[in-house]
Amino acid sequence: MATDVVMPQMGESIAEGTIVRWIKKVGDTVDRDEPLFEISTDKVDAEIPSPVAGVISEIRVKEGETVPVNSVVAVIGGAAAGASSAAATDKTSAARTTQAPAAKAPETPKPSAQADGSPSTAAAPNEQAPAAGHDHERDEAAREEPAPSRRQDAGPARPQAADGRAASVEDTVRERSSPLVRKIAKEHNVDISQIHGTGIAGRVTKDDILGYIEKGQVGQVGRVGQVGRVGQVGHAGQEGQAGQVGQSGPAPAAHVRLAASDRVEKMSVMRKRIAEHMVLSRKTSAHVHSVFEVNFSRIAKIREAKKAEFERAGVKLTYMSFILKAAVEALRAVPIVNVSVDGDTIVYHKEVNIGIAVALDWGLIVPVIKHADELNLLGLSRAVVDLATRARNKQLKPDEVSGGTFTITNPGVFGALFGMPIINQPQVAILGVGNVEKRPVVVDDAIAIRPMAYLTLGYDHRVIDGAVADQFMSALKKSLENWDPSAT
């Protein structure tokens, strides 16, 4: 008996997924729970296991295609199905092309004399990773989805189009974009119905709305502290000069002159989403950075004395464990750093959920340590190792990369003295950790060699002033330089 394999819903706010790689091919035998294909969503990259044992008789979605959740992506049958799998695949593909041409997203043209036309190639020490989702997205979805069900495909009621007529199926699918798309549209006062969607049945995707905003086709931005129109606008909170604000279309893209030896390839799904989130964050928040130098002499001595004890418990005692614990205490002392911005409101979080940026061979992801304020040094050390390991093995769950209230990124692990990280929206601050290295410093009017490091706080000046940011960093520095050994 054949079994349909569907695109899973990796979290309540996830409406679609992209198949990055098929681990099995047509005709292959697969066991139950054996990895079948790899997907990428707004929240997480993951390997999806097979729901049953059998033979892959049909693959309906190609690598690189994005489809809504619950769409059938493959069919698993018995051994007999595998013998004629190729013919069945061709026949089914032809039937789908004839019967449902609207269900296939338009093909992306091959790159020619220009580089890939994604929104941006901007990169940063932090993510991005897709920005960690927040509970507000789920609340937003709950408010905006039609009753009685919150599922994307639910609700028998047929909405009306702008002219009052009953909306078609295509109109309905088009309007029901993902919660993330609707959230971006609300923030920028965008009418989704005015955007040409490239998704299934004209559905507006995140690429569509970000491209629409990037081209300067939006009216006034709905974020507090931002004035003018998207496009050629100067500093946040300042209106551009006459003749620049509201011009249609962005500045012409730079042309890339290709040489015969150049290699051209499309951005990966994760790379594109990192770029999108970083560009959106820079446009959203008024970024300011403060850098403090911290003496790690006391921490180094405690590490040396306690590392064997921690290794017996199964983890390594690293500088990051101490920094995490000190950050938790600083967030308690200066709670405005542990907030999120939702439009023109500030959300104060009681929970302290710290995201840790993890560098991957194919990008960057930020798993979140939930309730970090309830963990001791050993618990934090275990959490960091566990999340980093599962991130590299693509075993994270959607809720483990969402709900963060503060983020720490560690460019120092690669030798960087410090970085200027970009804020992980909708958070308002991110801590960058530089390399801990010995260097000469002045101690009691004498030159001494001490393990030192630069810590950088990137913060949103819309809600955090410089004095407040420095209070947070002073609390962090004091905690690290005066660590109580009995608290380890």
Tab-separated table of C-alpha atoms in Angstrom:
chain	number	residue	atom	x	y	z
A	1	MET	CA	0.000	0.000	0.000
A	2	ALA	CA	1.366	3.414	-0.973
A	3	THR	CA	1.981	6.066	1.681
A	4	ASP	CA	2.100	9.790	0.977
A	5	VAL	CA	4.990	11.744	2.476
A	6	VAL	CA	3.956	15.338	3.240
A	7	MET	CA	5.796	18.552	3.976
A	8	PRO	CA	5.692	18.722	7.801
A	9	GLN	CA	4.598	21.795	9.713
A	10	MET	CA	7.719	22.652	11.703
A	11	GLY	CA	6.064	24.973	14.191
A	12	GLU	CA	2.727	26.770	14.504
A	13	SER	CA	3.746	29.812	12.440
A	14	ILE	CA	5.399	27.849	9.628
A	15	ALA	CA	3.335	27.827	6.420
A	16	GLU	CA	5.795	26.421	3.883
A	17	GLY	CA	9.107	24.657	3.516
A	18	THR	CA	11.858	24.347	0.924
A	19	ILE	CA	13.313	20.971	0.026
A	20	VAL	CA	17.052	21.513	0.087
A	21	ARG	CA	18.201	17.956	-0.624
A	22	TRP	CA	16.778	14.514	-1.240
A	23	ILE	CA	18.765	11.978	0.777
A	24	LYS	CA	16.986	9.102	-0.983
A	25	LYS	CA	16.028	8.813	-4.632
A	26	VAL	CA	13.319	6.967	-6.568
A	27	GLY	CA	13.809	3.228	-6.263
A	28	ASP	CA	15.753	3.391	-3.002
A	29	THR	CA	14.690	1.351	-0.007
A	30	VAL	CA	14.087	3.328	3.154
A	31	ASP	CA	13.474	2.240	6.746
A	32	ARG	CA	11.003	3.856	9.090
A	33	ASP	CA	12.546	6.968	10.766
A	34	GLU	CA	15.510	6.910	8.368
A	35	PRO	CA	16.354	10.420	7.038
A	36	LEU	CA	14.480	10.916	3.765
A	37	PHE	CA	14.972	14.559	2.773
A	38	GLU	CA	16.289	17.834	4.155
A	39	ILE	CA	14.159	20.960	4.426
A	40	SER	CA	14.680	24.630	5.224
A	41	THR	CA	12.007	26.878	6.736
A	42	ASP	CA	11.841	30.356	8.289
A	43	LYS	CA	12.820	28.799	11.621
A	44	VAL	CA	15.090	25.809	11.183
A	45	ASP	CA	16.877	23.443	8.805
A	46	ALA	CA	16.141	19.789	9.520
A	47	GLU	CA	16.350	16.268	8.139
A	48	ILE	CA	12.891	14.693	7.852
A	49	PRO	CA	12.577	10.968	8.637
A	50	SER	CA	10.511	8.535	6.624
A	51	PRO	CA	7.081	7.835	8.168
A	52	VAL	CA	7.141	4.195	7.007
A	53	ALA	CA	9.479	1.530	5.632
A	54	GLY	CA	9.310	0.765	1.910
A	55	VAL	CA	10.575	1.804	-1.509
A	56	ILE	CA	10.530	5.362	-2.869
A	57	SER	CA	8.125	5.080	-5.775
A	58	GLU	CA	7.714	8.778	-6.568
A	59	ILE	CA	9.292	12.147	-5.768
A	60	ARG	CA	6.911	15.013	-6.527
A	61	VAL	CA	8.896	18.055	-5.386
A	62	LYS	CA	12.336	18.824	-6.732
A	63	GLU	CA	15.274	20.122	-4.727
A	64	GLY	CA	15.045	23.883	-4.301
A	65	GLU	CA	11.231	24.031	-4.604
A	66	THR	CA	9.108	25.605	-1.857
A	67	VAL	CA	5.681	24.139	-1.117
A	68	PRO	CA	2.997	24.705	1.571
A	69	VAL	CA	2.892	22.452	4.608
A	70	ASN	CA	0.940	19.206	4.206
A	71	SER	CA	1.728	19.108	0.468
A	72	VAL	CA	2.596	15.617	-0.773
A	73	VAL	CA	6.298	15.611	-1.641
A	74	ALA	CA	6.871	11.883	-2.206
A	75	VAL	CA	5.187	8.487	-2.240
A	76	ILE	CA	6.516	5.344	-0.565
A	77	GLY	CA	5.267	1.980	-1.732
A	78	GLY	CA	6.241	-1.678	-1.493
A	79	ALA	CA	8.959	-3.481	-3.434
A	80	ALA	CA	6.726	-3.769	-6.516
A	81	ALA	CA	6.305	-0.039	-6.621
A	82	GLY	CA	10.059	0.420	-6.876
A	83	ALA	CA	10.295	-1.660	-10.076
A	84	SER	CA	8.161	0.764	-12.083
A	85	SER	CA	8.957	3.907	-10.122
A	86	ALA	CA	10.574	5.864	-12.955
A	87	ALA	CA	7.606	5.359	-15.290
A	88	ALA	CA	5.152	6.218	-12.531
A	89	THR	CA	7.048	9.389	-11.746
A	90	ASP	CA	7.025	10.528	-15.386
A	91	LYS	CA	3.325	9.754	-15.728
A	92	THR	CA	2.358	11.525	-12.521
A	93	SER	CA	4.502	14.551	-13.383
A	94	ALA	CA	2.842	14.857	-16.781
A	95	ALA	CA	-0.610	14.553	-15.213
A	96	ARG	CA	0.176	17.237	-12.669
A	97	THR	CA	1.448	19.553	-15.403
A	98	THR	CA	-1.800	19.105	-17.350
A	99	GLN	CA	-4.234	19.271	-14.461
A	100	ALA	CA	-2.715	21.784	-12.050
A	101	PRO	CA	-0.294	24.191	-13.690
A	102	ALA	CA	-1.021	26.874	-11.083
A	103	ALA	CA	0.335	24.683	-8.289
A	104	LYS	CA	3.899	25.054	-9.490
A	105	ALA	CA	6.021	28.063	-8.645
A	106	PRO	CA	7.596	29.883	-11.603
A	107	GLU	CA	11.077	28.832	-12.584
A	108	THR	CA	13.948	31.095	-11.642
A	109	PRO	CA	16.010	32.140	-14.681
A	110	LYS	CA	19.594	30.991	-14.904
A	111	PRO	CA	22.195	33.580	-13.882
A	112	SER	CA	23.870	35.301	-16.814
A	113	ALA	CA	26.083	38.356	-16.719
A	114	GLN	CA	24.802	39.397	-13.287
A	115	ALA	CA	25.148	37.829	-9.880
A	116	ASP	CA	22.129	36.255	-8.212
A	117	GLY	CA	19.359	38.785	-7.709
A	118	SER	CA	18.591	38.090	-4.065
A	119	PRO	CA	17.651	41.005	-1.807
A	120	SER	CA	21.125	41.420	-0.359
A	121	THR	CA	24.427	39.706	0.166
A	122	ALA	CA	24.971	41.457	3.481
A	123	ALA	CA	26.466	39.262	6.180
A	124	ALA	CA	27.206	39.774	9.839
A	125	PRO	CA	28.662	37.944	12.826
A	126	ASN	CA	25.143	37.043	13.855
A	127	GLU	CA	22.825	35.358	11.609
A	128	GLN	CA	21.347	34.954	10.942
A	129	ALA	CA	20.198	33.060	10.839
A	130	PRO	CA	16.804	33.398	10.481
A	131	ALA	CA	15.715	35.799	13.170
A	132	ALA	CA	14.389	33.900	16.033
A	133	GLY	CA	10.605	33.782	15.965
A	134	HIS	CA	8.751	35.308	18.844
A	135	ASP	CA	5.507	34.498	20.566
A	136	HIS	CA	4.092	37.690	19.031
A	137	GLU	CA	4.099	35.976	15.652
A	138	ARG	CA	1.827	33.299	17.020
A	139	ASP	CA	-0.368	35.913	18.674
A	140	GLU	CA	-0.473	37.817	15.384
A	141	ALA	CA	-1.510	34.662	13.556
A	142	ALA	CA	-4.206	33.968	16.130
A	143	ARG	CA	-5.675	37.442	15.670
A	144	GLU	CA	-5.551	37.442	11.892
A	145	GLU	CA	-6.567	33.880	10.958
A	146	PRO	CA	-10.291	33.396	10.217
A	147	ALA	CA	-12.406	31.490	12.763
A	148	PRO	CA	-12.937	28.755	13.692
A	149	SER	CA	-9.549	27.250	12.833
A	150	ARG	CA	-6.048	28.746	12.771
A	151	ARG	CA	-4.686	26.344	10.197
A	152	GLN	CA	-3.613	27.791	6.898
A	153	ASP	CA	-6.093	25.766	4.869
A	154	ALA	CA	-9.022	25.992	7.312
A	155	GLY	CA	-12.258	27.929	7.282
A	156	PRO	CA	-15.173	27.315	4.900
A	157	ALA	CA	-16.037	31.019	4.703
A	158	ARG	CA	-15.034	32.617	1.395
A	159	PRO	CA	-13.462	36.078	1.810
A	160	GLN	CA	-14.372	38.973	-0.426
A	161	ALA	CA	-12.065	40.762	-2.814
A	162	ALA	CA	-11.482	44.513	-2.711
A	163	ASP	CA	-14.310	45.161	-5.174
A	164	GLY	CA	-16.832	43.249	-3.038
A	165	ARG	CA	-17.025	40.133	-5.218
A	166	ALA	CA	-16.481	36.683	-3.737
A	167	ALA	CA	-12.788	35.891	-3.767
A	168	SER	CA	-11.581	33.016	-5.906
A	169	VAL	CA	-9.511	30.124	-4.577
A	170	GLU	CA	-6.445	31.894	-5.966
A	171	ASP	CA	-7.375	35.090	-4.082
A	172	THR	CA	-7.822	33.116	-0.869
A	173	VAL	CA	-4.468	31.380	-1.163
A	174	ARG	CA	-2.828	34.676	-2.090
A	175	GLU	CA	-4.213	36.474	0.987
A	176	ARG	CA	-3.240	33.658	3.331
A	177	SER	CA	0.451	34.342	3.326
A	178	SER	CA	2.587	33.187	6.226
A	179	PRO	CA	2.367	35.017	9.574
A	180	LEU	CA	5.884	36.349	8.984
A	181	VAL	CA	4.828	37.920	5.659
A	182	ARG	CA	1.744	39.455	7.250
A	183	LYS	CA	3.835	40.790	10.126
A	184	ILE	CA	6.277	42.464	7.720
A	185	ALA	CA	3.332	43.864	5.747
A	186	LYS	CA	1.759	45.339	8.878
A	187	GLU	CA	5.035	46.935	9.995
A	188	HIS	CA	5.498	48.635	6.631
A	189	ASN	CA	1.812	49.451	5.899
A	190	VAL	CA	1.793	47.186	2.855
A	191	ASP	CA	-1.396	45.868	1.235
A	192	ILE	CA	-0.487	42.278	0.372
A	193	SER	CA	-3.187	42.158	-2.320
A	194	GLN	CA	-1.225	44.742	-4.322
A	195	ILE	CA	1.878	42.533	-4.546
A	196	HIS	CA	2.452	40.105	-7.400
A	197	GLY	CA	3.088	36.801	-5.638
A	198	THR	CA	5.429	34.158	-7.027
A	199	GLY	CA	4.329	31.396	-4.653
A	200	ILE	CA	1.750	28.690	-5.142
A	201	ALA	CA	-1.337	30.150	-6.906
A	202	GLY	CA	0.104	33.648	-6.634
A	203	ARG	CA	0.767	33.374	-2.910
A	204	VAL	CA	2.950	36.230	-1.630
A	205	THR	CA	6.219	34.889	-0.217
A	206	LYS	CA	8.731	36.572	2.044
A	207	ASP	CA	11.012	37.184	-0.963
A	208	ASP	CA	8.120	38.937	-2.728
A	209	ILE	CA	7.330	41.382	0.074
A	210	LEU	CA	10.983	42.142	0.876
A	211	GLY	CA	11.617	42.787	-2.808
A	212	TYR	CA	8.534	45.029	-2.940
A	213	ILE	CA	9.801	47.032	0.040
A	214	GLU	CA	13.342	47.146	-1.337
A	215	LYS	CA	12.111	48.723	-4.572
A	216	GLY	CA	10.677	51.655	-2.646
A	217	GLN	CA	7.058	50.927	-3.550
A	218	VAL	CA	5.808	51.316	0.015
A	219	GLY	CA	4.303	54.352	1.690
A	220	GLN	CA	5.446	55.554	5.088
A	221	VAL	CA	7.085	52.971	7.289
A	222	GLY	CA	4.993	51.941	10.268
A	223	ARG	CA	7.884	51.579	12.723
A	224	VAL	CA	8.314	54.033	15.579
A	225	GLY	CA	11.235	56.377	15.082
A	226	GLN	CA	11.393	55.938	11.292
A	227	VAL	CA	10.274	58.747	9.011
A	228	GLY	CA	9.999	59.041	5.256
A	229	ARG	CA	9.588	56.338	2.662
A	230	VAL	CA	11.401	53.135	2.034
A	231	GLY	CA	13.985	53.682	-0.639
A	232	GLN	CA	16.630	56.365	-0.550
A	233	VAL	CA	16.181	57.398	3.085
A	234	GLY	CA	19.055	58.596	5.232
A	235	HIS	CA	19.586	57.937	8.954
A	236	ALA	CA	16.775	56.450	11.055
A	237	GLY	CA	14.472	59.141	12.362
A	238	GLN	CA	15.480	61.640	9.635
A	239	GLU	CA	13.488	62.499	6.554
A	240	GLY	CA	15.455	62.349	3.307
A	241	GLN	CA	16.096	65.376	1.148
A	242	ALA	CA	13.608	66.552	-1.427
A	243	GLY	CA	13.881	64.554	-4.598
A	244	GLN	CA	15.219	61.495	-2.754
A	245	VAL	CA	12.378	60.412	-0.514
A	246	GLY	CA	9.741	58.302	-2.242
A	247	GLN	CA	11.569	57.883	-5.535
A	248	SER	CA	10.277	54.853	-7.326
A	249	GLY	CA	12.721	51.986	-7.397
A	250	PRO	CA	16.043	51.414	-5.633
A	251	ALA	CA	19.455	52.494	-6.837
A	252	PRO	CA	20.591	50.468	-9.853
A	253	ALA	CA	22.149	47.170	-8.872
A	254	ALA	CA	25.878	46.815	-9.383
A	255	HIS	CA	26.729	44.872	-12.510
A	256	VAL	CA	29.132	41.981	-12.120
A	257	ARG	CA	31.520	41.413	-14.989
A	258	LEU	CA	32.126	37.687	-15.185
A	259	ALA	CA	35.437	36.168	-16.190
A	260	ALA	CA	35.765	32.784	-17.824
A	261	SER	CA	37.215	31.304	-14.624
A	262	ASP	CA	34.383	32.592	-12.370
A	263	ARG	CA	31.952	30.138	-10.800
A	264	VAL	CA	28.337	31.262	-10.345
A	265	GLU	CA	25.863	29.538	-8.051
A	266	LYS	CA	22.562	30.399	-6.419
A	267	MET	CA	22.472	31.380	-2.760
A	268	SER	CA	21.343	28.588	-0.481
A	269	VAL	CA	17.967	28.965	1.221
A	270	MET	CA	19.659	29.621	4.564
A	271	ARG	CA	22.083	32.137	3.055
A	272	LYS	CA	19.219	34.084	1.455
A	273	ARG	CA	17.269	34.174	4.693
A	274	ILE	CA	20.288	35.323	6.672
A	275	ALA	CA	20.702	38.168	4.185
A	276	GLU	CA	17.003	39.057	4.330
A	277	HIS	CA	16.887	39.126	8.114
A	278	MET	CA	20.074	41.150	8.406
A	279	VAL	CA	18.947	43.770	5.887
A	280	LEU	CA	15.537	43.975	7.582
A	281	SER	CA	17.169	44.364	11.001
A	282	ARG	CA	19.398	47.210	9.823
A	283	LYS	CA	16.355	48.973	8.381
A	284	THR	CA	14.322	48.396	11.545
A	285	SER	CA	16.633	49.229	14.455
A	286	ALA	CA	18.872	52.214	15.169
A	287	HIS	CA	22.079	50.233	15.736
A	288	VAL	CA	24.664	51.518	18.231
A	289	HIS	CA	27.630	49.572	19.676
A	290	SER	CA	29.549	49.860	22.948
A	291	VAL	CA	32.848	48.012	23.513
A	292	PHE	CA	34.204	47.096	26.970
A	293	GLU	CA	37.518	45.424	27.794
A	294	VAL	CA	37.296	42.664	30.412
A	295	ASN	CA	40.064	41.078	32.477
A	296	PHE	CA	39.522	37.306	32.571
A	297	SER	CA	42.324	36.540	35.065
A	298	ARG	CA	39.957	35.458	37.838
A	299	ILE	CA	37.837	33.369	35.463
A	300	ALA	CA	40.971	31.685	34.066
A	301	LYS	CA	42.063	30.587	37.551
A	302	ILE	CA	38.606	29.242	38.384
A	303	ARG	CA	38.464	27.352	35.083
A	304	GLU	CA	41.803	25.727	35.789
A	305	ALA	CA	40.682	24.649	39.254
A	306	LYS	CA	37.251	23.363	38.186
A	307	LYS	CA	37.726	21.974	34.670
A	308	ALA	CA	38.440	18.410	35.808
A	309	GLU	CA	35.269	18.398	37.895
A	310	PHE	CA	33.204	19.577	34.926
A	311	GLU	CA	34.813	17.032	32.589
A	312	ARG	CA	33.781	14.259	34.980
A	313	ALA	CA	30.247	15.598	34.592
A	314	GLY	CA	30.577	15.272	30.816
A	315	VAL	CA	31.136	18.892	29.695
A	316	LYS	CA	33.982	21.353	29.228
A	317	LEU	CA	34.074	24.491	31.332
A	318	THR	CA	34.571	27.291	28.800
A	319	TYR	CA	34.696	31.072	29.003
A	320	MET	CA	31.284	31.134	27.292
A	321	SER	CA	29.690	29.410	30.283
A	322	PHE	CA	30.838	32.221	32.571
A	323	ILE	CA	29.789	34.897	30.067
A	324	LEU	CA	26.324	33.359	29.804
A	325	LYS	CA	25.869	33.329	33.565
A	326	ALA	CA	27.140	36.900	33.889
A	327	ALA	CA	24.828	38.027	31.064
A	328	VAL	CA	21.831	36.538	32.888
A	329	GLU	CA	22.693	38.526	36.018
A	330	ALA	CA	23.201	41.714	33.984
A	331	LEU	CA	19.831	41.239	32.254
A	332	ARG	CA	18.168	40.976	35.649
A	333	ALA	CA	19.931	44.150	36.792
A	334	VAL	CA	19.056	46.095	33.604
A	335	PRO	CA	15.738	44.574	32.392
A	336	ILE	CA	15.255	47.033	29.488
A	337	VAL	CA	17.910	45.036	27.606
A	338	ASN	CA	15.685	41.929	27.859
A	339	VAL	CA	12.743	43.367	25.887
A	340	SER	CA	11.305	43.188	22.388
A	341	VAL	CA	9.796	45.899	20.212
A	342	ASP	CA	6.391	45.229	18.636
A	343	GLY	CA	5.437	48.192	16.468
A	344	ASP	CA	5.321	51.140	18.865
A	345	THR	CA	5.092	49.034	22.023
A	346	ILE	CA	7.800	47.556	24.254
A	347	VAL	CA	7.339	44.016	25.577
A	348	TYR	CA	9.166	43.306	28.848
A	349	HIS	CA	10.037	39.615	29.145
A	350	LYS	CA	10.013	37.915	32.512
A	351	GLU	CA	11.807	34.896	31.041
A	352	VAL	CA	15.477	35.106	30.086
A	353	ASN	CA	15.896	33.072	26.897
A	354	ILE	CA	19.393	33.469	25.459
A	355	GLY	CA	20.191	32.591	21.866
A	356	ILE	CA	23.685	31.329	21.049
A	357	ALA	CA	24.870	31.879	17.469
A	358	VAL	CA	26.320	28.645	16.057
A	359	ALA	CA	28.476	28.757	12.927
A	360	LEU	CA	27.691	25.966	10.456
A	361	ASP	CA	29.505	24.945	7.286
A	362	TRP	CA	26.458	26.103	5.297
A	363	GLY	CA	25.454	29.210	7.295
A	364	LEU	CA	24.568	30.295	10.808
A	365	ILE	CA	21.766	29.410	13.221
A	366	VAL	CA	20.782	30.650	16.680
A	367	PRO	CA	19.377	27.972	19.011
A	368	VAL	CA	17.882	29.327	22.228
A	369	ILE	CA	18.583	28.326	25.831
A	370	LYS	CA	15.135	28.646	27.401
A	371	HIS	CA	14.884	29.818	31.037
A	372	ALA	CA	18.621	30.451	31.173
A	373	ASP	CA	18.112	32.303	34.467
A	374	GLU	CA	17.097	29.014	36.106
A	375	LEU	CA	20.328	27.179	35.185
A	376	ASN	CA	23.602	27.078	37.074
A	377	LEU	CA	27.034	27.088	35.425
A	378	LEU	CA	26.974	23.325	34.803
A	379	GLY	CA	23.456	23.477	33.329
A	380	LEU	CA	24.400	26.314	30.986
A	381	SER	CA	27.528	24.439	29.858
A	382	ARG	CA	25.465	21.341	29.051
A	383	ALA	CA	22.845	23.377	27.199
A	384	VAL	CA	25.435	25.078	24.987
A	385	VAL	CA	27.088	21.780	24.005
A	386	ASP	CA	23.750	20.048	23.384
A	387	LEU	CA	22.255	22.788	21.196
A	388	ALA	CA	25.463	23.346	19.211
A	389	THR	CA	25.863	19.623	18.530
A	390	ARG	CA	22.281	19.152	17.391
A	391	ALA	CA	22.431	22.334	15.292
A	392	ARG	CA	25.385	20.928	13.333
A	393	ASN	CA	23.572	17.597	12.955
A	394	LYS	CA	20.341	19.327	11.810
A	395	GLN	CA	18.382	17.871	14.707
A	396	LEU	CA	16.978	21.073	16.223
A	397	LYS	CA	13.244	21.476	16.731
A	398	PRO	CA	11.427	24.682	15.671
A	399	ASP	CA	10.767	25.829	19.238
A	400	GLU	CA	14.502	25.568	19.967
A	401	VAL	CA	15.305	28.395	17.536
A	402	SER	CA	12.471	30.710	18.566
A	403	GLY	CA	11.458	32.755	21.574
A	404	GLY	CA	14.868	34.270	22.291
A	405	THR	CA	15.002	37.512	24.301
A	406	PHE	CA	18.766	38.196	24.023
A	407	THR	CA	21.533	36.827	21.787
A	408	ILE	CA	25.250	36.123	22.218
A	409	THR	CA	27.582	35.606	19.270
A	410	ASN	CA	31.227	34.563	19.597
A	411	PRO	CA	33.433	35.718	16.700
A	412	GLY	CA	36.385	35.393	19.087
A	413	VAL	CA	36.386	31.642	18.587
A	414	PHE	CA	37.883	32.345	15.153
A	415	GLY	CA	40.408	34.834	16.532
A	416	ALA	CA	38.501	38.105	16.057
A	417	LEU	CA	39.254	40.778	18.678
A	418	PHE	CA	35.661	42.012	18.496
A	419	GLY	CA	32.753	42.344	16.087
A	420	MET	CA	29.850	44.721	15.519
A	421	PRO	CA	26.939	42.261	15.433
A	422	ILE	CA	23.502	42.996	13.989
A	423	ILE	CA	20.510	42.728	16.313
A	424	ASN	CA	18.402	39.573	16.116
A	425	GLN	CA	14.868	40.958	15.602
A	426	PRO	CA	12.587	41.527	17.459
A	427	GLN	CA	15.162	41.656	20.267
A	428	VAL	CA	16.874	44.931	21.132
A	429	ALA	CA	20.426	43.829	21.986
A	430	ILE	CA	23.133	41.338	21.084
A	431	LEU	CA	26.458	40.625	22.797
A	432	GLY	CA	29.587	39.962	20.735
A	433	VAL	CA	32.465	38.107	22.427
A	434	GLY	CA	36.018	38.696	21.251
A	435	ASN	CA	39.013	36.398	21.546
A	436	VAL	CA	40.385	35.932	25.079
A	437	GLU	CA	44.141	36.405	24.740
A	438	LYS	CA	47.053	37.435	26.904
A	439	ARG	CA	48.316	40.979	26.414
A	440	PRO	CA	50.118	43.646	28.427
A	441	VAL	CA	47.923	45.820	30.656
A	442	VAL	CA	48.530	48.284	33.460
A	443	VAL	CA	47.772	46.801	36.901
A	444	ASP	CA	48.489	48.929	40.011
A	445	ASP	CA	50.765	51.251	38.029
A	446	ALA	CA	52.784	48.324	36.671
A	447	ILE	CA	52.718	46.506	33.341
A	448	ALA	CA	51.433	42.953	33.653
A	449	ILE	CA	50.347	40.145	31.323
A	450	ARG	CA	46.685	39.257	31.685
A	451	PRO	CA	44.064	37.287	29.675
A	452	MET	CA	41.896	40.045	28.211
A	453	ALA	CA	38.931	40.218	25.849
A	454	TYR	CA	36.700	42.834	24.241
A	455	LEU	CA	32.942	42.431	24.681
A	456	THR	CA	30.642	44.401	22.365
A	457	LEU	CA	27.006	45.218	22.989
A	458	GLY	CA	24.969	46.037	19.896
A	459	TYR	CA	21.734	47.713	20.961
A	460	ASP	CA	18.642	49.387	19.543
A	461	HIS	CA	18.814	53.111	20.288
A	462	ARG	CA	15.047	53.401	19.889
A	463	VAL	CA	14.599	51.914	23.369
A	464	ILE	CA	18.095	51.715	24.913
A	465	ASP	CA	20.141	54.838	25.544
A	466	GLY	CA	23.929	54.818	25.714
A	467	ALA	CA	23.989	55.282	29.479
A	468	VAL	CA	21.698	52.276	29.976
A	469	ALA	CA	23.781	50.118	27.630
A	470	ASP	CA	26.923	51.064	29.567
A	471	GLN	CA	25.182	50.159	32.846
A	472	PHE	CA	24.500	46.702	31.439
A	473	MET	CA	28.071	46.274	30.252
A	474	SER	CA	29.476	47.554	33.557
A	475	ALA	CA	27.400	44.967	35.429
A	476	LEU	CA	28.645	42.253	33.065
A	477	LYS	CA	32.277	43.326	33.453
A	478	LYS	CA	32.034	43.534	37.242
A	479	SER	CA	30.537	40.048	37.463
A	480	LEU	CA	33.284	38.488	35.304
A	481	GLU	CA	36.189	40.269	36.965
A	482	ASN	CA	34.958	39.573	40.530
A	483	TRP	CA	33.557	36.065	40.139
A	484	ASP	CA	32.776	34.243	43.378
A	485	PRO	CA	34.424	30.781	43.217
A	486	SER	CA	31.755	29.361	45.507
A	487	ALA	CA	29.139	30.143	42.832
A	488	THR	CA	30.842	27.851	40.288
